[in-house]
Amino acid sequence: MEQVTGQGQASFARAPGLLLLGGAIVLAYILLAILAGSVSGYDPDIIDLNQLLQPPSALHWFGTDHLGRDVFSRVIHGARIDLYIGFAGVIAPLLIGTLVGLVSGFFGGPLDALMMRLVDLTVAFPFFVLVLAIVAALGPGVESYFIALACVGWVTYARIIRAEVLVIRSRDYIAAARTLGLHPLYILIRHVLPNAISPVAVYVMTDIALIIVFGASLGFLGMGSQPPTAEWGVMIADGQTYISSAWWICFFPGVAIVLLGLGFSFLGDGLASLLRAGR
Amino acid sequence: MGLFQLLIRRCLQLVPILIGISIVVFALVRLTPGDPARLLVGPRVAEEVLVEIRQRYGLDQPLPIQYARYVGQLIIGDLGHSFRYKIPVSQLIFNHLPPTLFLVCYAIVLTLIPTLILATVAARRQGQWPDHVIRVIGVAGMTMPVFWLGIMMSRLFGVSLGWFPVSGYGEGFVDHLHHLFLPAVSTAIWVTPILVRNLRSALLEEMDSDYVLAARSKGLPEGYIFRRHILGNSLLPTLHLLGVLVAYLLGGTVIVETVYAVPGLGQLMINSVLARDYFVIQGLTLYFALATVLVTFAVDVATAAIDPRVKL
Amino acid sequence: TIRMATPYKATVLDPTKSAAAGEIELFGQLYARLLRRSADGKLEPGLAESWEVSDDGKKFVFRLREAKFSDGSPLTAADVAFSLSRALGEGSAYPAPFSAIESVEAEDERTVVVNLKAPAAPFLGYMEIFNAGIVSKADVEARGPEKAFTENPVTSGPFMVKEWKPNDRLILERNPHYWRTGHPKVDQVALIEVADTNTRIAMLQGGEIDVARDAPFAQVGELDASDKIDVPLHPSTVIYMTLLNHGRAPFNDIRVRQAAAHALDVSALTKAVTHGHATPANTTLPEALLFHHKDYPGISQDVAKAKALLAEAGAPQGEAVIMVTAGSVLSEQLAVLIQAQWAAVGLKSKIEKVDVGLWWDRLTTGDYDAAPSWWYNETEDPDLAARWALCGACGNKSFYTNYNNETVNQLTEQALNEIDPEKRKALYIRMQEISTEEVSQIPLYYPPYTNAYSTRVKGLMLSPALQWNFEDAEIVE
Amino acid sequence: MTQARRQGSKEPILSVTSLNVDFATAGGLVRAVEGVSLDLHLGEVLGIVGESGSGKSVTCRAITRLLPLSARVSGRILLEGDDILALDENDMRGIRGEKIAMIFQNPSTHLDPLMRIGRQIGEGLRFRLGRNARQARQEAIGLLADVRISEPERRVDSYPHELSGGMKQRAMIAGALACQPRILIADEPTTALDVTVQSAILDLLRDIRHGRDLAMILVSHDLAVIAQMCDRILVMKDGRVVESGEAEEVVQRPQAAYTRILIDSQPEIMARRRSGAGHRAPLRAERPGEAMFRIENLTVEFSGRGGLLSGLLGTAAPATRAVTDLSLEIGHGETLGIVGESGSGKTTLARCLVKLVLPTAGRIWFCGHPICTMSRRDTVDYRRRVQMVFQNPYESLDPRMSAAQAIAEPLLRHRIAKGGAVGHRVRELMGMVELPVSLATRRPRQLSGGQCQRVAIARALAMEPQVLVADEITSALDVTIQSQILGLLQNLRERMGLTIILISHDLGVVRTFCHRAAVMQGGRLVETGAVEDLFGRPGQDYTRQLLAAIPRMPHTDLRGQSQSPPAAANP
Ligand SMILES: Nc1ncnc2c1ncn2[C@@H]1O[C@H](COP(=O)(O)OP(=O)(O)OP(=O)(O)O)[C@@H](O)[C@H]1O
Ligand SMILES: Nc1ncnc2c1ncn2[C@@H]1O[C@H](COP(=O)(O)OP(=O)(O)OP(=O)(O)O)[C@@H](O)[C@H]1O
Ligand SMILES: [Mg+2]
Ligand SMILES: [Mg+2]
């Protein structure tokens, strides 16, 4: 007697695996962030001008940077600020974008046209002007970054989810829900959203990683974290002049971001396959 | 309704938005601290000089009057002059447009094919090693800051191997291809993984749908089923994501342009913002709006072309 | 062709319309001046063959040599008078050097007379600086100042504009009518604007350019070690310092300022930031200027004293704001170091990174406590430097620090009119002593230029006062 | 001699031995098929009948190895001596399409929404038989004509969503027949077809079977169809085969108890036994005043879409008229049957009634209120009173909601039941439609066609509507459950005065269950009248054709029946 199971394995059997792996990685980071103080051994901001640019050693596992700070403890402490940036930065765009995409795609008509032109406008809006204005108004810092992101980042979510909704709304189960006299908003939340969310679930995890990286790229506008905060993106940016002489300054924060990105990637895919299996 | 009429309608819908965006941008840039006059002539100038410059450009007028003037100019098709360069904004934009356009198209070309291939492989080998390899490389590519990647690539392909120039735009098509290769690749390296992740997920979603089953029941080759049935149905969300990304890229890939010294719109924008070159910022904003509408329109047309259930 | 990548932008070609670094370096290539400096920094005849000074030092008579503009038209005294009047008159970006001038007259075709309000020691030197360049009166009047300087300006210097792509590059080609026959030796100079340091270095290493302006200190050693690249570390008039806002607490209190200065280990800090390539600063004026007070000990690190001073002043409330321009790596590093060393003596501070525009706004409105920054002087004479950085009555509140010491203000004016170099020296030394003692700013270090040159280029250098000698440089293959 | 006997000595082309199929579900492994064995010979038609949810579809899919990933299959399936379960995907692909083709039970989801149906039909031709695009298209048109789709040249370029339920089903059949398979597995291929088309399709299958020695497995709830078409019959219940044998034998002398019930509950038979109208409550005295529904000059058009290029050139395809100038009244408590050709606009009419499709012209009144101009609040109220069961129940259920959730939703949202009463009511409703409680947590994908259908019915009934618009509610149900559901509806009709609009292809059901019937063709109302009149003295040609095409249970010579060509020639 043989066992034959379609091709490959059942996708929902795999979902928890990916989710677990991704969750474990992200959780590990969260733990590191919480316990940063006791794990790292050095104060991340302590400057030691006698220990500039030391290569990795038993004393300094990841070496020291151009100001003699311990890269290992900076990487560890970086988890704190970077997780914060990632999560806090994604939340508003996610919520706003999802809402706009849902409503716009579902109700269509003039509302949709209006919303989509608003999306166009937002995409077209000069981001740097926005950033400057926000920084000028609120002062430099990560919070300004979040606000700038919230103003702009939702667009992507809105477009993605709207594309899904446009197809879903013509399905019979939505028609059926209508004939049940259910409130359109309820239909939107209960029937449309769960069926449209999976690309968003994947993108949001990508987005978190992008937000962390992008923050560093905006440093030149006074955006993102302020020195001397240990933040991976900034550490990499600072280290770029030392690429040939002190690779470790960029390398370890880079690895930290990649690993975290992987964690989120697993999480996103796991979530998506869970959603798939939920059908 | 013909496509062309639709496009016209889109552009008409754009008009109020343009007005809105121009007012907001106008107000924002002017309310943001930072004196264009000082940035224009260097730090060591005397206060009187600054006053004189502000007067000359009408910056001392109340905002509504300044705006009215600006709109008056716009109506006769004049985007104004750059404070810094004293040349028409339209000319400045026109000069910086080709590199950006070229770069974006180049990057898209370099993105699309790998995206399709990688997403396909990842989806079909879901959970197997090719999937994981693609994921790891993708995440690395995505999370690698562009400025860092730029340095590495310049060093490797520009300095050590000498295969590609590390800066500039070049003269003539082939030269553009050569010069913009590294910038385009650097862009593709972070755009591709984003698209791959999304496409992969959508592919998986469609792969166990009933019509795929039906296609299998006809004994069609897997490759064909994939291309004709699964891909088309999965493409929409990714297409929209691509649309947004392209729209952003058309606004100038600031960092890539900076790292590879490509004289594109992104650089122009950031420099103008830093220098508070108001009219350039505003002119660029109008351009962005137009570019965005065109891209969105293209995506919407493509959506309707792919999916008959979606009406334009 | 000599190709140079520089972070400084060329935005205007009118010599009177800007005093920003990119233009300062450029104007000299386009517009010849009455005097010029030799390779060793001596003043020598330029467009003026010779000159005479009246005994009271208030009247200068310049004899012009036979010279032509790039369009072939003759360069006359009228052009000189026209140009100098523009430079000192309304609409000039930087009239300060010419403030002593009462009138400029063309006596005849060849003779220019300059009358001063009072004798001014640095005056001759000012006839050499970037905005004293001579432009064609006929052309400017014919085309109007906007057009004349955007489309193919008529130049008098070694080069003329071949192609200008604003915000990208400026290509200069040799001016066949330049008065120094045989110069320039190269046909073209391309000034390419490249904001990113690493890109400039990569371009140089990849052979795409011949000169990279401002290599990072971290890479100087490595670059110099390459046999294709030289980094000669020529002296500059640049000084890195920290501005302190005297206009508000805590730094309105001299004890806190002194504590802040004593808290810093300037030489360690210099070494860390510049990898030992710069000299720690001992006074408030740049080292490369005339009359720099070489032997002055400066304020040395003394943590105990700093703490004592702070205690005496009463511990400052809150955190001092250290404002830095975003994108300036060095300033940011300095800020971090300063913050740490201040913290060690109990002076709390936080760093705020803002973009250049905002930085200037906040600086001029006094919305900061400390601001690590840098400046340079366009001449080697300290007059303008003192007016800029030390004088509280010269229009910019001592670099917007609100430092205002009557004595220093008086000394500034006195030194301008004093002709005797020895006496001038004494005046400037006093000014340096007073201002350093009172911690008008905290001087940090005097960096050299870190321009990196391909070995293809011979004889090219940047003078301390930011003038290139492209006309003397050659390409050797 | 039947075909089977002629070939009896030969090896069967397909032989299934003790097939077991389990599904991994949230609640553990669920056995769907247990120990099923069957043999199929060339030129033979094997009928599978059985209770809804008894594993018919699963068995069929197991044979083509197209079960979902959560399925565990064991047993042996030999195709010409090769064990299919041991083949790899590549070899399997060689088998599918040419050797075994499958018609799925649920045509609408089995068609790619983005591909024109002509292409979908032609795909097999191009890849299996190497036709080029033009040839494939031509053949697709031919096939569409074979399955009686009118205007095949136009329809070949339609997208699935532009087709009616029956058209999709026929497109599906055409696609399966395209590559001239040796074995055809047809899972309820005619549920959405009206009797005329159905008989044409059955004729077509019969012709192919004779012409090409096709072996066929036919799953159907329609015993008459099975009896007409099949040589042998397999009766399934609860995943097991309860009886199998020669068709004649099984029909005439059913052995298993279940088979007997099955045959007995055949509505036609029932109707005959119960002297016509007995089953149907007489319509209560006409209530005075307004009719429940008054439809006046209803016209519905769907804008055509001729692809992007033609859109560009301004030559978009002409609009499709689904309903043309239709006027009709439906009284309180009345049961109106709507019958008619597939694609004649029945579903469109139904969708108009529940405000899912807005009429292009014409008006509809509900109890004197025009429904098209109702306010939002009135609409909610209206929808509480008028419920619809969709033609394709599977599509009408949210893929993420379990059966119980789907049924509970209206209860909760409209506060029809509260707290613990909800669960109770859900179970009650499931019981009413004969759904085992064990299916409560299943999602639509994990249910059989008939089970989905019943979930949809229960959901509609949960609203306690005054009007039920039922689009083909019986087609996916076996006769026993069918008669139970009809009994339930009748009960409701009698107790609560439920008005029912029943769209059905099953004229037997309409005749026994409805008071009045309306016949539609090409979007127009051809004829309406009391069923007795209509069925007894049809006034229109089309109605007569319909009646003539009703498949009947053979009572006498089965052999003669199955070999005589058109069923329409029957008395
Ligand atoms: N993916 C699945 N997961 C779990 N159970 C399933 C799945 N698919 C089918 N089943 C169950 O298997 C049983 C047999 O289903 P099948 O579809 O074969 O029924 P059927 O005989 O075709 O019924 P119908 O006449 O209603 O179509 C049903 O009880 C059904 O609920
Ligand atoms: N969305 C649509 N776009 C275009 N044409 C449509 C659309 N929906 C239905 N039609 C067309 O309208 C006509 C009537 O379809 P309808 O679904 O009402 O038929 P039906 O009577 O229910 O048929 P069946 O018995 O096969 O379900 C058909 O020709 C169909 O192709
Ligand atoms: Mg079934
Ligand atoms: Mg229908």
PDB file of N, CA, C and O in Angstrom, chain B residues 33-35 38 41 43-45 49 84-87 96 165-167 259 263 268 271 274 276, chain C residues 9 11-12 17 19 92-94 166-168 199 203 208 355 358 360-361 376-378 388 400:
ATOM      1  N   PRO B  33      12.009  76.473   7.441  1.00  0.00           N
ATOM      2  CA  PRO B  33      13.109  77.401   7.628  1.00  0.00           C
ATOM      3  C   PRO B  33      14.253  77.088   6.679  1.00  0.00           C
ATOM      4  O   PRO B  33      14.374  75.967   6.190  1.00  0.00           O
ATOM      5  N   GLY B  34      15.089  78.036   6.464  1.00  0.00           N
ATOM      6  CA  GLY B  34      16.173  77.863   5.520  1.00  0.00           C
ATOM      7  C   GLY B  34      16.030  78.976   4.511  1.00  0.00           C
ATOM      8  O   GLY B  34      15.022  79.065   3.823  1.00  0.00           O
ATOM      9  N   ASP B  35      17.058  79.822   4.449  1.00  0.00           N
ATOM     10  CA  ASP B  35      16.959  81.004   3.626  1.00  0.00           C
ATOM     11  C   ASP B  35      17.653  80.761   2.299  1.00  0.00           C
ATOM     12  O   ASP B  35      18.862  80.544   2.266  1.00  0.00           O
ATOM     13  N   ARG B  38      20.800  82.980   1.504  1.00  0.00           N
ATOM     14  CA  ARG B  38      22.096  82.675   2.101  1.00  0.00           C
ATOM     15  C   ARG B  38      22.715  81.447   1.452  1.00  0.00           C
ATOM     16  O   ARG B  38      23.911  81.401   1.190  1.00  0.00           O
ATOM     17  N   VAL B  41      24.409  82.468  -1.951  1.00  0.00           N
ATOM     18  CA  VAL B  41      25.612  83.261  -2.142  1.00  0.00           C
ATOM     19  C   VAL B  41      26.706  82.948  -1.134  1.00  0.00           C
ATOM     20  O   VAL B  41      27.716  83.634  -1.093  1.00  0.00           O
ATOM     21  N   PRO B  43      28.113  81.748   2.893  1.00  0.00           N
ATOM     22  CA  PRO B  43      27.882  82.190   4.261  1.00  0.00           C
ATOM     23  C   PRO B  43      28.370  83.604   4.550  1.00  0.00           C
ATOM     24  O   PRO B  43      27.802  84.285   5.386  1.00  0.00           O
ATOM     25  N   ARG B  44      29.396  84.009   3.870  1.00  0.00           N
ATOM     26  CA  ARG B  44      30.087  85.208   4.320  1.00  0.00           C
ATOM     27  C   ARG B  44      29.439  86.519   3.889  1.00  0.00           C
ATOM     28  O   ARG B  44      30.029  87.564   4.018  1.00  0.00           O
ATOM     29  N   VAL B  45      28.262  86.445   3.292  1.00  0.00           N
ATOM     30  CA  VAL B  45      27.695  87.671   2.767  1.00  0.00           C
ATOM     31  C   VAL B  45      27.103  88.535   3.874  1.00  0.00           C
ATOM     32  O   VAL B  45      26.773  88.062   4.947  1.00  0.00           O
ATOM     33  N   VAL B  49      22.945  92.291   1.601  1.00  0.00           N
ATOM     34  CA  VAL B  49      22.933  91.558   0.347  1.00  0.00           C
ATOM     35  C   VAL B  49      21.776  90.573   0.321  1.00  0.00           C
ATOM     36  O   VAL B  49      21.046  90.447  -0.660  1.00  0.00           O
ATOM     37  N   ARG B  84      19.407  79.543  -8.275  1.00  0.00           N
ATOM     38  CA  ARG B  84      20.838  79.312  -8.263  1.00  0.00           C
ATOM     39  C   ARG B  84      21.447  79.454  -9.635  1.00  0.00           C
ATOM     40  O   ARG B  84      22.478  80.056  -9.820  1.00  0.00           O
ATOM     41  N   TYR B  85      20.787  78.807 -10.611  1.00  0.00           N
ATOM     42  CA  TYR B  85      21.441  78.737 -11.916  1.00  0.00           C
ATOM     43  C   TYR B  85      20.980  79.826 -12.856  1.00  0.00           C
ATOM     44  O   TYR B  85      21.501  79.972 -13.934  1.00  0.00           O
ATOM     45  N   LYS B  86      19.957  80.556 -12.449  1.00  0.00           N
ATOM     46  CA  LYS B  86      19.444  81.650 -13.254  1.00  0.00           C
ATOM     47  C   LYS B  86      18.945  81.191 -14.617  1.00  0.00           C
ATOM     48  O   LYS B  86      18.849  81.956 -15.545  1.00  0.00           O
ATOM     49  N   ILE B  87      18.732  79.900 -14.761  1.00  0.00           N
ATOM     50  CA  ILE B  87      18.213  79.436 -16.045  1.00  0.00           C
ATOM     51  C   ILE B  87      16.808  78.912 -15.835  1.00  0.00           C
ATOM     52  O   ILE B  87      16.422  78.608 -14.703  1.00  0.00           O
ATOM     53  N   HIS B  96      18.060  67.169 -16.903  1.00  0.00           N
ATOM     54  CA  HIS B  96      18.272  66.072 -15.956  1.00  0.00           C
ATOM     55  C   HIS B  96      17.348  64.886 -16.203  1.00  0.00           C
ATOM     56  O   HIS B  96      17.514  63.848 -15.597  1.00  0.00           O
ATOM     57  N   PRO B 165      32.375  52.073 -15.921  1.00  0.00           N
ATOM     58  CA  PRO B 165      32.658  53.355 -15.289  1.00  0.00           C
ATOM     59  C   PRO B 165      31.850  53.466 -14.001  1.00  0.00           C
ATOM     60  O   PRO B 165      30.788  52.871 -13.876  1.00  0.00           O
ATOM     61  N   VAL B 166      32.390  54.209 -13.069  1.00  0.00           N
ATOM     62  CA  VAL B 166      31.694  54.303 -11.784  1.00  0.00           C
ATOM     63  C   VAL B 166      30.887  55.582 -11.673  1.00  0.00           C
ATOM     64  O   VAL B 166      30.291  55.855 -10.650  1.00  0.00           O
ATOM     65  N   SER B 167      30.905  56.389 -12.722  1.00  0.00           N
ATOM     66  CA  SER B 167      30.170  57.642 -12.598  1.00  0.00           C
ATOM     67  C   SER B 167      29.677  58.097 -13.949  1.00  0.00           C
ATOM     68  O   SER B 167      30.114  57.605 -14.987  1.00  0.00           O
ATOM     69  N   VAL B 259      25.473  58.214  -5.552  1.00  0.00           N
ATOM     70  CA  VAL B 259      26.613  57.326  -5.427  1.00  0.00           C
ATOM     71  C   VAL B 259      27.352  57.175  -6.752  1.00  0.00           C
ATOM     72  O   VAL B 259      28.570  57.057  -6.787  1.00  0.00           O
ATOM     73  N   PRO B 263      23.829  62.569 -13.303  1.00  0.00           N
ATOM     74  CA  PRO B 263      23.146  63.860 -13.205  1.00  0.00           C
ATOM     75  C   PRO B 263      21.662  63.732 -13.481  1.00  0.00           C
ATOM     76  O   PRO B 263      21.167  64.147 -14.523  1.00  0.00           O
ATOM     77  N   LEU B 268      18.910  66.471  -8.695  1.00  0.00           N
ATOM     78  CA  LEU B 268      18.448  67.842  -8.874  1.00  0.00           C
ATOM     79  C   LEU B 268      17.477  68.188  -7.756  1.00  0.00           C
ATOM     80  O   LEU B 268      17.538  69.260  -7.159  1.00  0.00           O
ATOM     81  N   ASN B 271      19.257  68.456  -4.318  1.00  0.00           N
ATOM     82  CA  ASN B 271      20.071  69.671  -4.260  1.00  0.00           C
ATOM     83  C   ASN B 271      19.199  70.911  -4.186  1.00  0.00           C
ATOM     84  O   ASN B 271      19.512  71.863  -3.481  1.00  0.00           O
ATOM     85  N   LEU B 274      17.817  71.123  -0.703  1.00  0.00           N
ATOM     86  CA  LEU B 274      18.820  71.581   0.252  1.00  0.00           C
ATOM     87  C   LEU B 274      19.113  73.056   0.056  1.00  0.00           C
ATOM     88  O   LEU B 274      19.389  73.778   0.993  1.00  0.00           O
ATOM     89  N   ARG B 276      16.980  75.153  -1.181  1.00  0.00           N
ATOM     90  CA  ARG B 276      15.707  75.889  -1.179  1.00  0.00           C
ATOM     91  C   ARG B 276      15.505  76.624  -2.500  1.00  0.00           C
ATOM     92  O   ARG B 276      15.136  77.787  -2.526  1.00  0.00           O
TER      93      ARG B 276
ATOM     94  N   LYS C   9      29.635  73.092  -5.616  1.00  0.00           N
ATOM     95  CA  LYS C   9      28.888  73.306  -6.848  1.00  0.00           C
ATOM     96  C   LYS C   9      29.224  74.629  -7.483  1.00  0.00           C
ATOM     97  O   LYS C   9      29.491  75.609  -6.798  1.00  0.00           O
ATOM     98  N   THR C  11      27.336  77.364  -9.260  1.00  0.00           N
ATOM     99  CA  THR C  11      25.946  77.727  -9.550  1.00  0.00           C
ATOM    100  C   THR C  11      25.834  79.030 -10.318  1.00  0.00           C
ATOM    101  O   THR C  11      24.881  79.250 -11.029  1.00  0.00           O
ATOM    102  N   VAL C  12      26.812  79.907 -10.142  1.00  0.00           N
ATOM    103  CA  VAL C  12      26.776  81.141 -10.918  1.00  0.00           C
ATOM    104  C   VAL C  12      28.154  81.395 -11.497  1.00  0.00           C
ATOM    105  O   VAL C  12      29.173  80.991 -10.942  1.00  0.00           O
ATOM    106  N   LYS C  17      28.566  87.446  -7.635  1.00  0.00           N
ATOM    107  CA  LYS C  17      27.295  86.949  -7.143  1.00  0.00           C
ATOM    108  C   LYS C  17      27.389  85.794  -6.150  1.00  0.00           C
ATOM    109  O   LYS C  17      26.381  85.260  -5.729  1.00  0.00           O
ATOM    110  N   ALA C  19      29.916  83.850  -2.880  1.00  0.00           N
ATOM    111  CA  ALA C  19      31.143  83.675  -2.126  1.00  0.00           C
ATOM    112  C   ALA C  19      31.163  82.279  -1.537  1.00  0.00           C
ATOM    113  O   ALA C  19      31.651  82.047  -0.445  1.00  0.00           O
ATOM    114  N   SER C  92      26.389  92.946  -4.838  1.00  0.00           N
ATOM    115  CA  SER C  92      27.571  92.097  -4.738  1.00  0.00           C
ATOM    116  C   SER C  92      27.402  91.174  -3.542  1.00  0.00           C
ATOM    117  O   SER C  92      26.974  91.591  -2.468  1.00  0.00           O
ATOM    118  N   ALA C  93      27.753  89.933  -3.768  1.00  0.00           N
ATOM    119  CA  ALA C  93      27.558  88.967  -2.700  1.00  0.00           C
ATOM    120  C   ALA C  93      28.545  89.206  -1.559  1.00  0.00           C
ATOM    121  O   ALA C  93      28.246  88.912  -0.413  1.00  0.00           O
ATOM    122  N   TYR C  94      29.697  89.713  -1.881  1.00  0.00           N
ATOM    123  CA  TYR C  94      30.736  89.788  -0.851  1.00  0.00           C
ATOM    124  C   TYR C  94      31.530  91.070  -0.992  1.00  0.00           C
ATOM    125  O   TYR C  94      32.689  91.061  -1.406  1.00  0.00           O
ATOM    126  N   PRO C 166      24.420  72.742 -15.604  1.00  0.00           N
ATOM    127  CA  PRO C 166      24.196  73.073 -14.199  1.00  0.00           C
ATOM    128  C   PRO C 166      23.886  71.832 -13.379  1.00  0.00           C
ATOM    129  O   PRO C 166      23.186  70.933 -13.844  1.00  0.00           O
ATOM    130  N   ASN C 167      24.420  71.801 -12.193  1.00  0.00           N
ATOM    131  CA  ASN C 167      24.185  70.696 -11.270  1.00  0.00           C
ATOM    132  C   ASN C 167      24.875  69.417 -11.709  1.00  0.00           C
ATOM    133  O   ASN C 167      24.627  68.356 -11.173  1.00  0.00           O
ATOM    134  N   ASP C 168      25.731  69.505 -12.715  1.00  0.00           N
ATOM    135  CA  ASP C 168      26.438  68.312 -13.144  1.00  0.00           C
ATOM    136  C   ASP C 168      27.912  68.640 -13.364  1.00  0.00           C
ATOM    137  O   ASP C 168      28.760  68.252 -12.580  1.00  0.00           O
ATOM    138  N   THR C 199      32.509  58.125  -4.008  1.00  0.00           N
ATOM    139  CA  THR C 199      32.420  58.116  -5.463  1.00  0.00           C
ATOM    140  C   THR C 199      33.613  58.840  -6.074  1.00  0.00           C
ATOM    141  O   THR C 199      34.208  58.368  -7.036  1.00  0.00           O
ATOM    142  N   MET C 203      36.203  57.184  -8.550  1.00  0.00           N
ATOM    143  CA  MET C 203      36.423  57.743  -9.884  1.00  0.00           C
ATOM    144  C   MET C 203      37.906  57.974 -10.119  1.00  0.00           C
ATOM    145  O   MET C 203      38.433  57.699 -11.197  1.00  0.00           O
ATOM    146  N   GLU C 208      38.787  57.825 -13.934  1.00  0.00           N
ATOM    147  CA  GLU C 208      37.797  58.661 -14.597  1.00  0.00           C
ATOM    148  C   GLU C 208      38.041  60.140 -14.350  1.00  0.00           C
ATOM    149  O   GLU C 208      37.487  60.973 -15.047  1.00  0.00           O
ATOM    150  N   ASP C 355      19.565  69.884   8.260  1.00  0.00           N
ATOM    151  CA  ASP C 355      20.120  70.145   6.934  1.00  0.00           C
ATOM    152  C   ASP C 355      20.696  71.561   6.876  1.00  0.00           C
ATOM    153  O   ASP C 355      20.416  72.395   7.731  1.00  0.00           O
ATOM    154  N   LEU C 358      18.516  74.694   7.292  1.00  0.00           N
ATOM    155  CA  LEU C 358      17.990  74.840   8.639  1.00  0.00           C
ATOM    156  C   LEU C 358      19.101  75.220   9.607  1.00  0.00           C
ATOM    157  O   LEU C 358      18.918  76.026  10.517  1.00  0.00           O
ATOM    158  N   TRP C 360      21.732  77.020   9.038  1.00  0.00           N
ATOM    159  CA  TRP C 360      22.013  78.450   8.955  1.00  0.00           C
ATOM    160  C   TRP C 360      20.895  79.253   9.599  1.00  0.00           C
ATOM    161  O   TRP C 360      21.150  80.252  10.275  1.00  0.00           O
ATOM    162  N   ASP C 361      19.687  78.800   9.387  1.00  0.00           N
ATOM    163  CA  ASP C 361      18.584  79.524   9.982  1.00  0.00           C
ATOM    164  C   ASP C 361      18.679  79.545  11.496  1.00  0.00           C
ATOM    165  O   ASP C 361      18.509  80.570  12.138  1.00  0.00           O
ATOM    166  N   TYR C 376      36.795  78.965   6.291  1.00  0.00           N
ATOM    167  CA  TYR C 376      38.097  79.203   5.668  1.00  0.00           C
ATOM    168  C   TYR C 376      38.170  80.684   5.371  1.00  0.00           C
ATOM    169  O   TYR C 376      37.178  81.409   5.452  1.00  0.00           O
ATOM    170  N   ASN C 377      39.319  81.139   4.998  1.00  0.00           N
ATOM    171  CA  ASN C 377      39.465  82.536   4.644  1.00  0.00           C
ATOM    172  C   ASN C 377      39.924  82.642   3.191  1.00  0.00           C
ATOM    173  O   ASN C 377      40.758  81.862   2.741  1.00  0.00           O
ATOM    174  N   GLU C 378      39.391  83.617   2.489  1.00  0.00           N
ATOM    175  CA  GLU C 378      39.692  83.738   1.058  1.00  0.00           C
ATOM    176  C   GLU C 378      41.061  84.346   0.796  1.00  0.00           C
ATOM    177  O   GLU C 378      41.524  84.337  -0.336  1.00  0.00           O
ATOM    178  N   TRP C 388      34.982  88.126  10.234  1.00  0.00           N
ATOM    179  CA  TRP C 388      34.008  87.044  10.160  1.00  0.00           C
ATOM    180  C   TRP C 388      33.821  86.346  11.501  1.00  0.00           C
ATOM    181  O   TRP C 388      32.698  86.158  11.959  1.00  0.00           O
ATOM    182  N   TYR C 400      27.842  84.570  14.166  1.00  0.00           N
ATOM    183  CA  TYR C 400      26.570  84.306  14.824  1.00  0.00           C
ATOM    184  C   TYR C 400      26.698  83.647  16.194  1.00  0.00           C
ATOM    185  O   TYR C 400      25.807  82.922  16.636  1.00  0.00           O
TER     186      TYR C 400
END
